[in-house]
mmCIF file of C-alpha atoms in Angstrom:
data_model
loop_
_atom_site.group_PDB
_atom_site.id
_atom_site.type_symbol
_atom_site.label_atom_id
_atom_site.label_comp_id
_atom_site.label_asym_id
_atom_site.label_seq_id
_atom_site.Cartn_x
_atom_site.Cartn_y
_atom_site.Cartn_z
ATOM 1 C CA LYS A 1 -22.645 158.323 -142.760
ATOM 2 C CA LYS A 2 -25.589 160.684 -143.238
ATOM 3 C CA PHE A 3 -28.762 160.371 -141.191
ATOM 4 C CA ARG A 4 -31.890 162.437 -140.801
ATOM 5 C CA HIS A 5 -31.680 166.089 -139.740
ATOM 6 C CA SER A 6 -28.292 166.396 -141.506
ATOM 7 C CA THR A 7 -26.420 164.453 -138.829
ATOM 8 C CA TYR A 8 -23.002 163.192 -139.825
ATOM 9 C CA VAL A 9 -21.121 160.406 -138.108
ATOM 10 C CA ASP A 10 -17.513 159.906 -139.052
ATOM 11 C CA GLN A 11 -17.001 156.632 -137.183
ATOM 12 C CA THR A 12 -18.804 153.422 -136.367
ATOM 13 C CA ILE A 13 -18.959 152.446 -132.686
ATOM 14 C CA ASP A 14 -18.364 148.766 -132.074
ATOM 15 C CA MET A 15 -20.506 147.682 -129.132
ATOM 16 C CA THR A 16 -18.240 144.696 -128.504
ATOM 17 C CA ASP A 17 -15.069 146.797 -128.265
ATOM 18 C CA LYS A 18 -14.117 147.359 -124.624
ATOM 19 C CA ASP A 19 -12.379 150.642 -125.487
ATOM 20 C CA ASN A 20 -15.725 152.122 -126.572
ATOM 21 C CA LEU A 21 -17.729 151.092 -123.512
ATOM 22 C CA ASP A 22 -17.487 154.583 -121.995
ATOM 23 C CA GLU A 23 -18.951 156.157 -125.118
ATOM 24 C CA THR A 24 -21.744 153.644 -125.553
ATOM 25 C CA GLU A 25 -22.593 153.744 -121.834
ATOM 26 C CA VAL A 26 -23.390 157.456 -122.091
ATOM 27 C CA LEU A 27 -25.546 156.953 -125.188
ATOM 28 C CA ARG A 28 -27.474 154.001 -123.742
ATOM 29 C CA SER A 29 -30.850 154.594 -122.076
ATOM 30 C CA VAL A 30 -31.091 153.536 -118.453
ATOM 31 C CA LYS A 31 -33.412 150.603 -117.850
ATOM 32 C CA GLU A 32 -34.800 148.831 -114.823
ATOM 33 C CA ARG A 33 -32.574 145.811 -115.342
ATOM 34 C CA ASP A 34 -29.508 147.939 -114.498
ATOM 35 C CA TYR A 35 -30.303 147.428 -110.828
ATOM 36 C CA TYR A 36 -30.832 143.692 -110.642
ATOM 37 C CA GLN A 37 -29.075 142.170 -113.666
ATOM 38 C CA ASP A 38 -25.603 140.919 -112.807
ATOM 39 C CA HIS A 39 -23.665 141.758 -115.952
ATOM 40 C CA THR A 40 -20.318 143.483 -116.405
ATOM 41 C CA TYR A 41 -21.710 145.869 -119.012
ATOM 42 C CA TYR A 42 -25.173 146.665 -117.630
ATOM 43 C CA ASN A 43 -24.325 146.518 -113.930
ATOM 44 C CA SER A 44 -23.369 150.201 -113.910
ATOM 45 C CA TRP A 45 -25.016 150.939 -110.562
ATOM 46 C CA ILE A 46 -22.276 149.085 -108.674
ATOM 47 C CA GLN A 47 -19.239 149.232 -110.936
ATOM 48 C CA ARG A 48 -19.698 152.427 -112.964
ATOM 49 C CA LYS A 49 -20.524 156.043 -112.166
ATOM 50 C CA HIS A 50 -23.654 157.555 -113.673
ATOM 51 C CA THR A 51 -23.568 160.646 -115.805
ATOM 52 C CA ASP A 52 -25.873 163.589 -115.118
ATOM 53 C CA ARG A 53 -28.087 162.510 -117.988
ATOM 54 C CA GLN A 54 -28.453 159.014 -116.575
ATOM 55 C CA LYS A 55 -29.143 160.275 -113.054
ATOM 56 C CA LYS A 56 -31.961 162.443 -114.377
ATOM 57 C CA SER A 57 -33.376 159.524 -116.329
ATOM 58 C CA ILE A 58 -33.210 157.315 -113.246
ATOM 59 C CA GLY A 59 -35.013 159.877 -111.116
ATOM 60 C CA ASN A 60 -37.810 160.267 -113.647
ATOM 61 C CA MET A 61 -38.506 156.614 -114.388
ATOM 62 C CA PHE A 62 -37.318 154.510 -111.442
ATOM 63 C CA ASP A 63 -37.119 156.845 -108.479
ATOM 64 C CA TRP A 64 -38.353 154.144 -106.099
ATOM 65 C CA MET A 65 -35.248 152.065 -106.884
ATOM 66 C CA LEU A 66 -32.798 154.713 -105.687
ATOM 67 C CA PRO A 67 -31.158 154.109 -102.278
ATOM 68 C CA GLY A 68 -32.886 155.899 -99.427
ATOM 69 C CA TYR A 69 -36.159 156.412 -101.286
ATOM 70 C CA GLU A 70 -38.316 154.620 -98.702
ATOM 71 C CA ILE A 71 -39.723 156.954 -96.048
ATOM 72 C CA SER A 72 -38.538 156.260 -92.520
ATOM 73 C CA PRO A 73 -40.065 156.000 -90.008
ATOM 74 C CA TRP A 74 -43.100 154.390 -91.591
ATOM 75 C CA VAL A 75 -46.408 155.410 -89.979
ATOM 76 C CA TRP A 76 -49.049 154.239 -92.499
ATOM 77 C CA TYR A 77 -50.636 150.823 -91.974
ATOM 78 C CA PRO A 78 -53.714 149.014 -93.339
ATOM 79 C CA GLY A 79 -56.763 149.962 -91.295
ATOM 80 C CA ASP A 80 -55.765 153.591 -90.673
ATOM 81 C CA THR A 81 -58.165 156.373 -91.596
ATOM 82 C CA VAL A 82 -56.385 158.985 -93.702
ATOM 83 C CA GLU A 83 -57.232 162.127 -95.649
ATOM 84 C CA VAL A 84 -55.702 163.270 -98.926
ATOM 85 C CA VAL A 85 -54.151 166.725 -98.412
ATOM 86 C CA ALA A 86 -52.497 167.233 -101.830
ATOM 87 C CA GLY A 87 -52.956 166.217 -105.425
ATOM 88 C CA ASP A 88 -56.045 165.582 -107.506
ATOM 89 C CA PHE A 89 -57.981 163.878 -104.695
ATOM 90 C CA THR A 90 -57.549 166.530 -101.997
ATOM 91 C CA GLY A 91 -60.177 166.356 -99.252
ATOM 92 C CA GLN A 92 -61.153 162.723 -99.795
ATOM 93 C CA ARG A 93 -61.023 160.345 -96.846
ATOM 94 C CA GLY A 94 -60.833 156.591 -96.650
ATOM 95 C CA THR A 95 -59.325 153.565 -94.976
ATOM 96 C CA ILE A 96 -55.960 152.234 -96.071
ATOM 97 C CA LEU A 97 -56.458 148.855 -97.747
ATOM 98 C CA ASN A 98 -52.845 147.980 -98.521
ATOM 99 C CA VAL A 99 -49.415 149.601 -98.609
ATOM 100 C CA ILE A 100 -46.281 149.200 -100.736
ATOM 101 C CA LYS A 101 -43.461 150.411 -98.495
ATOM 102 C CA TYR A 102 -40.560 150.301 -100.947
ATOM 103 C CA LYS A 103 -42.528 152.504 -103.360
ATOM 104 C CA ASN A 104 -44.041 154.783 -100.671
ATOM 105 C CA GLN A 105 -47.516 154.001 -101.968
ATOM 106 C CA ALA A 106 -50.845 153.117 -100.378
ATOM 107 C CA PHE A 107 -54.258 151.984 -101.587
ATOM 108 C CA VAL A 108 -57.059 154.012 -99.976
ATOM 109 C CA GLN A 109 -60.671 152.910 -100.107
ATOM 110 C CA ASN A 110 -62.741 154.899 -102.649
ATOM 111 C CA VAL A 111 -59.754 157.121 -103.546
ATOM 112 C CA ASN A 112 -58.124 157.189 -106.999
ATOM 113 C CA VAL A 113 -60.650 154.718 -108.373
ATOM 114 C CA GLN A 114 -59.954 153.859 -112.005
ATOM 115 C CA PRO A 115 -61.386 151.279 -114.415
ATOM 116 C CA MET A 116 -59.446 148.073 -114.883
ATOM 117 C CA THR A 117 -60.009 145.571 -117.667
ATOM 118 C CA ILE A 118 -60.091 141.855 -116.892
ATOM 119 C CA PRO A 119 -59.274 139.852 -120.051
ATOM 120 C CA ALA A 120 -61.838 137.398 -121.332
ATOM 121 C CA SER A 121 -61.458 133.665 -120.757
ATOM 122 C CA GLU A 122 -63.159 130.534 -122.028
ATOM 123 C CA SER A 123 -65.851 130.694 -119.350
ATOM 124 C CA ARG A 124 -66.561 134.459 -119.166
ATOM 125 C CA PRO A 125 -66.393 137.553 -121.388
ATOM 126 C CA GLU A 126 -64.165 140.577 -120.899
ATOM 127 C CA GLN A 127 -65.007 142.596 -117.785
ATOM 128 C CA ILE A 128 -64.302 146.188 -116.745
ATOM 129 C CA ILE A 129 -64.295 146.850 -112.998
ATOM 130 C CA GLN A 130 -63.589 149.898 -110.835
ATOM 131 C CA ARG A 131 -60.613 149.482 -108.540
ATOM 132 C CA GLU A 132 -58.519 151.667 -106.258
ATOM 133 C CA HIS A 133 -55.070 152.564 -107.536
ATOM 134 C CA ALA A 134 -51.981 153.476 -105.554
ATOM 135 C CA ILE A 135 -51.358 156.997 -104.242
ATOM 136 C CA ASN A 136 -48.151 158.387 -102.731
ATOM 137 C CA VAL A 137 -48.198 158.450 -98.924
ATOM 138 C CA SER A 138 -46.712 161.959 -98.893
ATOM 139 C CA PHE A 139 -50.175 163.149 -99.985
ATOM 140 C CA LEU A 140 -51.829 161.481 -96.973
ATOM 141 C CA LYS A 141 -52.252 162.473 -93.345
ATOM 142 C CA LEU A 142 -53.641 160.403 -90.522
ATOM 143 C CA VAL A 143 -56.937 161.542 -89.010
ATOM 144 C CA ASP A 144 -56.735 162.380 -85.294
ATOM 145 C CA PRO A 145 -59.516 160.378 -83.576
ATOM 146 C CA SER A 146 -59.934 163.056 -80.879
ATOM 147 C CA THR A 147 -60.521 165.974 -83.265
ATOM 148 C CA ASN A 148 -61.455 164.125 -86.480
ATOM 149 C CA GLU A 149 -58.975 166.326 -88.328
ATOM 150 C CA PRO A 150 -55.809 165.436 -90.285
ATOM 151 C CA CYS A 151 -52.671 165.713 -88.189
ATOM 152 C CA ASP A 152 -48.926 165.247 -88.276
ATOM 153 C CA VAL A 153 -47.584 162.335 -86.264
ATOM 154 C CA LYS A 154 -44.308 160.973 -85.022
ATOM 155 C CA LEU A 155 -43.317 157.540 -83.816
ATOM 156 C CA VAL A 156 -42.735 157.194 -80.060
ATOM 157 C CA THR A 157 -42.000 154.284 -77.722
ATOM 158 C CA VAL A 158 -44.215 153.888 -74.652
ATOM 159 C CA ARG A 159 -44.881 151.191 -72.072
ATOM 160 C CA ASP A 160 -48.096 149.260 -72.363
ATOM 161 C CA LYS A 161 -50.067 149.451 -69.103
ATOM 162 C CA GLU A 162 -51.611 146.006 -69.525
ATOM 163 C CA THR A 163 -48.570 143.946 -70.512
ATOM 164 C CA GLY A 164 -45.787 146.203 -69.257
ATOM 165 C CA GLU A 165 -43.855 145.840 -72.517
ATOM 166 C CA LYS A 166 -42.446 148.677 -74.580
ATOM 167 C CA VAL A 167 -44.408 149.240 -77.756
ATOM 168 C CA GLN A 168 -44.374 151.803 -80.540
ATOM 169 C CA ARG A 169 -47.211 154.269 -80.891
ATOM 170 C CA ARG A 170 -47.936 157.180 -83.211
ATOM 171 C CA MET A 171 -48.487 160.448 -81.430
ATOM 172 C CA SER A 172 -50.366 163.414 -82.877
ATOM 173 C CA LEU A 173 -48.221 166.533 -82.775
ATOM 174 C CA GLN A 174 -51.301 168.767 -82.474
ATOM 175 C CA THR A 175 -53.073 167.085 -79.547
ATOM 176 C CA GLY A 176 -50.604 164.466 -78.254
ATOM 177 C CA THR A 177 -53.099 161.672 -78.822
ATOM 178 C CA LEU A 178 -51.550 158.210 -79.052
ATOM 179 C CA MET A 179 -52.751 156.144 -81.979
ATOM 180 C CA PRO A 180 -51.991 152.400 -81.822
ATOM 181 C CA ILE A 181 -50.746 150.551 -84.863
ATOM 182 C CA PRO A 182 -53.595 148.404 -86.246
ATOM 183 C CA LYS A 183 -53.080 144.675 -86.023
ATOM 184 C CA GLU A 184 -52.862 142.704 -89.218
ATOM 185 C CA LYS A 185 -56.136 141.019 -90.033
ATOM 186 C CA GLU A 186 -56.051 137.316 -90.663
ATOM 187 C CA ASN A 187 -57.223 136.476 -94.128
ATOM 188 C CA VAL A 188 -59.842 133.934 -93.072
ATOM 189 C CA GLU A 189 -62.648 133.196 -95.504
ATOM 190 C CA MET A 190 -65.826 131.394 -94.567
ATOM 191 C CA GLY A 191 -66.134 128.107 -96.380
ATOM 192 C CA ASP A 192 -69.030 125.908 -97.378
ATOM 193 C CA PRO A 193 -70.293 124.033 -94.284
ATOM 194 C CA ILE A 194 -71.827 121.300 -96.437
ATOM 195 C CA ASN A 195 -68.841 120.432 -98.600
ATOM 196 C CA ASP A 196 -65.934 121.450 -96.332
ATOM 197 C CA THR A 197 -64.436 119.081 -93.775
ATOM 198 C CA PRO A 198 -65.175 120.114 -90.182
ATOM 199 C CA LEU A 199 -62.228 121.573 -88.287
ATOM 200 C CA GLU A 200 -62.371 118.870 -85.602
ATOM 201 C CA ASP A 201 -62.165 116.125 -88.212
ATOM 202 C CA ALA A 202 -59.309 117.859 -90.029
ATOM 203 C CA ARG A 203 -57.269 118.155 -86.816
ATOM 204 C CA GLU A 204 -57.957 114.600 -85.645
ATOM 205 C CA PRO A 205 -54.751 112.497 -85.805
ATOM 206 C CA THR A 206 -55.457 109.574 -88.098
ATOM 207 C CA TYR A 207 -51.921 108.527 -89.041
ATOM 208 C CA MET A 208 -50.493 105.738 -86.866
ATOM 209 C CA GLU A 209 -46.819 105.377 -87.627
ATOM 210 C CA ASP A 210 -46.304 102.063 -85.809
ATOM 211 C CA LYS A 211 -48.969 100.315 -87.884
ATOM 212 C CA GLU A 212 -48.892 102.126 -91.213
ATOM 213 C CA LEU A 213 -45.170 102.739 -91.737
ATOM 214 C CA PRO A 214 -44.126 99.043 -92.025
ATOM 215 C CA VAL A 215 -46.970 98.402 -94.475
ATOM 216 C CA MET A 216 -45.968 101.405 -96.587
ATOM 217 C CA ILE A 217 -42.319 100.299 -96.617
ATOM 218 C CA ALA A 218 -43.273 96.754 -97.630
ATOM 219 C CA ARG A 219 -45.474 98.045 -100.445
ATOM 220 C CA LYS A 220 -42.734 100.346 -101.661
ATOM 221 C CA LEU A 221 -40.106 97.591 -101.653
ATOM 222 C CA ARG A 222 -42.507 95.209 -103.401
ATOM 223 C CA ALA A 223 -43.252 97.803 -106.060
ATOM 224 C CA MET A 224 -39.523 98.424 -106.593
ATOM 225 C CA GLU A 225 -38.847 94.686 -106.838
ATOM 226 C CA ASP A 226 -41.658 94.157 -109.335
ATOM 227 C CA HIS A 227 -40.431 97.102 -111.355
ATOM 228 C CA PHE A 228 -36.870 95.802 -111.669
ATOM 229 C CA VAL A 229 -37.969 92.184 -112.256
ATOM 230 C CA ASN A 230 -40.328 93.261 -115.015
ATOM 231 C CA ASP A 231 -37.568 95.338 -116.575
ATOM 232 C CA LEU A 232 -35.236 92.333 -116.566
ATOM 233 C CA ARG A 233 -37.900 90.116 -118.122
ATOM 234 C CA GLU A 234 -38.651 92.631 -120.844
ATOM 235 C CA SER A 235 -34.954 93.053 -121.566
ATOM 236 C CA HIS A 236 -34.422 89.270 -121.746
ATOM 237 C CA ALA A 237 -37.401 88.825 -124.088
ATOM 238 C CA ARG A 238 -36.277 91.744 -126.239
ATOM 239 C CA HIS A 239 -32.783 90.285 -126.669
ATOM 240 C CA ALA A 240 -33.956 86.695 -127.301
ATOM 241 C CA GLN A 241 -34.553 87.506 -130.964
ATOM 242 C CA TYR A 242 -31.101 89.074 -131.244
ATOM 243 C CA ARG A 243 -29.481 86.000 -129.693
ATOM 244 C CA ALA A 244 -31.279 83.654 -132.127
ATOM 245 C CA GLU A 245 -30.218 85.815 -135.065
ATOM 246 C CA ASN A 246 -26.608 85.810 -133.859
ATOM 247 C CA VAL A 247 -26.632 82.005 -133.597
ATOM 248 C CA GLU A 248 -28.016 81.703 -137.131
ATOM 249 C CA TYR A 249 -25.452 84.193 -138.483
ATOM 250 C CA LEU A 250 -22.640 82.250 -136.789
ATOM 251 C CA ARG A 251 -23.870 78.939 -138.244
ATOM 252 C CA GLN A 252 -24.084 80.426 -141.737
ATOM 253 C CA TYR A 253 -20.631 81.926 -141.375
ATOM 254 C CA GLN A 254 -19.088 78.620 -140.264
ATOM 255 C CA GLN A 255 -20.807 76.743 -143.085
ATOM 256 C CA ALA A 256 -19.597 79.290 -145.623
ATOM 257 C CA VAL A 257 -16.030 79.048 -144.299
ATOM 258 C CA VAL A 258 -16.030 75.242 -144.484
ATOM 259 C CA THR A 259 -17.579 75.252 -147.967
ATOM 260 C CA GLN A 260 -15.141 77.828 -149.290
ATOM 261 C CA ALA A 261 -12.136 76.054 -147.744
ATOM 262 C CA ALA A 262 -13.228 72.725 -149.230
ATOM 263 C CA GLY A 263 -13.643 74.383 -152.599
ATOM 264 C CA PHE A 264 -10.138 75.867 -152.460
ATOM 265 C CA VAL A 265 -8.671 72.460 -151.580
ATOM 266 C CA MET A 266 -10.544 70.720 -154.388
ATOM 267 C CA GLU A 267 -9.543 73.400 -156.886
ATOM 268 C CA ALA A 268 -5.918 72.924 -155.924
ATOM 269 C CA LEU A 269 -6.026 69.106 -155.915
ATOM 270 C CA ILE A 270 -8.281 68.615 -158.948
ATOM 271 C CA PRO A 271 -7.520 70.987 -161.823
ATOM 272 C CA SER A 272 -10.291 69.403 -163.895
ATOM 273 C CA ALA A 273 -12.862 70.762 -161.420
ATOM 274 C CA ALA A 274 -12.667 74.164 -163.061
ATOM 275 C CA PRO A 275 -15.871 74.788 -165.127
ATOM 276 C CA SER A 276 -15.657 74.939 -168.856
ATOM 277 C CA ALA A 277 -16.934 77.858 -170.883
ATOM 278 C CA THR A 278 -19.739 75.790 -172.442
ATOM 279 C CA SER A 279 -20.893 73.691 -169.501
ATOM 280 C CA ASP A 280 -22.636 74.831 -166.309
ATOM 281 C CA GLU A 281 -22.049 71.562 -164.405
ATOM 282 C CA VAL A 282 -18.557 70.518 -163.373
ATOM 283 C CA PRO A 283 -17.680 66.798 -163.790
ATOM 284 C CA VAL A 284 -15.552 65.790 -160.840
ATOM 285 C CA GLU A 285 -13.734 62.444 -160.728
ATOM 286 C CA ALA A 286 -12.154 60.833 -157.699
ATOM 287 C CA PRO A 287 -8.335 61.067 -157.606
ATOM 288 C CA GLU A 288 -6.244 57.918 -157.694
ATOM 289 C CA PHE A 289 -5.183 58.116 -154.057
ATOM 290 C CA VAL A 290 -8.834 58.390 -152.762
ATOM 291 C CA SER A 291 -11.215 55.446 -152.737
ATOM 292 C CA ALA A 292 -14.450 55.780 -154.723
ATOM 293 C CA ALA A 293 -16.686 55.076 -151.699
ATOM 294 C CA HIS A 294 -14.857 57.634 -149.555
ATOM 295 C CA TRP A 295 -14.953 60.194 -152.362
ATOM 296 C CA GLU A 296 -18.706 59.756 -152.917
ATOM 297 C CA GLU A 297 -19.431 60.094 -149.177
ATOM 298 C CA ALA A 298 -17.237 63.209 -148.833
ATOM 299 C CA THR A 299 -18.664 65.056 -151.803
ATOM 300 C CA ALA A 300 -22.319 64.202 -151.187
ATOM 301 C CA ASP A 301 -23.185 67.384 -149.217
ATOM 302 C CA VAL A 302 -20.503 69.712 -150.599
ATOM 303 C CA GLU A 303 -21.472 72.379 -153.082
ATOM 304 C CA LEU A 304 -18.544 73.478 -155.197
ATOM 305 C CA PRO A 305 -18.209 77.306 -155.257
ATOM 306 C CA GLU A 306 -17.791 79.311 -158.371
ATOM 307 C CA PHE A 307 -14.359 79.197 -159.955
ATOM 308 C CA MET A 308 -12.097 81.934 -158.584
ATOM 309 C CA PRO A 309 -8.917 82.041 -160.677
ATOM 310 C CA ASP A 310 -7.316 84.807 -158.613
ATOM 311 C CA GLU A 311 -7.763 82.935 -155.333
ATOM 312 C CA VAL A 312 -6.601 79.650 -156.851
ATOM 313 C CA GLU A 313 -3.571 81.418 -158.262
ATOM 314 C CA ASP A 314 -2.769 82.769 -154.795
ATOM 315 C CA LEU A 315 -2.950 79.247 -153.352
ATOM 316 C CA HIS A 316 -0.825 77.762 -156.135
ATOM 317 C CA GLY A 317 2.304 77.923 -154.025
ATOM 318 C CA VAL A 318 0.640 76.106 -151.133
ATOM 319 C CA PHE A 319 -1.420 73.483 -152.947
ATOM 320 C CA ASP A 320 0.936 72.667 -155.828
ATOM 321 C CA ILE A 321 -0.008 69.259 -157.247
ATOM 322 C CA GLU A 322 3.355 69.004 -158.973
ATOM 323 C CA ASN A 323 5.220 69.471 -155.704
ATOM 324 C CA PRO A 324 6.579 66.017 -154.673
ATOM 325 C CA ARG A 325 6.358 66.771 -150.965
ATOM 326 C CA PHE A 326 2.717 67.858 -151.259
ATOM 327 C CA ARG A 327 1.810 64.776 -153.371
ATOM 328 C CA GLU A 328 3.467 62.450 -150.856
ATOM 329 C CA LYS A 329 1.564 64.055 -147.961
ATOM 330 C CA ALA A 330 -1.743 63.908 -149.853
ATOM 331 C CA GLU A 331 -1.278 60.221 -150.660
ATOM 332 C CA ASN A 332 -0.630 59.306 -147.024
ATOM 333 C CA SER A 333 -3.656 61.201 -145.587
ATOM 334 C CA SER A 334 -7.001 61.932 -147.159
ATOM 335 C CA PRO A 335 -7.966 65.625 -147.031
ATOM 336 C CA PHE A 336 -11.583 64.637 -146.494
#
């Protein structure tokens, strides 16, 4: 295949072919997900060795993710006064606002201030504010409080005279001055004294388990009982219509079976019951072995079905009027 810049490729690499993983791994660009995504193909940091090209790419883009990148021992903490000794902001001083240890970065007050855009929302328009951005701690040096000059420090362990416990201090290598590690400030914001609940009222114990717990349990059980009872009632009412329909369908089915069976018997016993081609009504006369009163009572509520020659033909062997045994049985007992 021919591509731009007169590049020729004589084969097509199948990304799904395991035999070509080594080739495609070299061509692939290293991404941040290589270090946290658990996948047999992309998890090359643990299971595969990097090429020189990939190592260079890693160092340029994601150097803070390499093992051993974090500076140790760590001597920069929020509240320290530092001075920038290298880079674009050399000579500027400020107080450390926040630190990111795993990236070796710190936010210094009034240093590396850049505009930041806050997107617009429904209640306010777009805003652009000035905010401090991170700077590498290797460009910073702590300010010695005794000389007010930047100094190099090292971490030492000393015994506190007041408590007698061993604590870590930072010592200036130029003057030997001990600089304590600033304590973390509690993020306490002043509230509204009018709308906020007083601290004494918030801490006052108002929950009495002996009195309130049984009431809560009873309410919960009652709510559960009502819920299930209501569900059963709704289900019973919803299925009442289905039950009535089933009863009606069963009654219609039984009536149809009785009517059709009576029609088959009459067709077999009375050949003259078959309708003629020119008449819609079928004249039916009582047979000799059935009394007229009994015949009229039996056929009062019976509707004769339409003539079905195939079904009558199938029953010809069973209800054969010419069969002597069948005639004898019919004479002794009325089918109605």
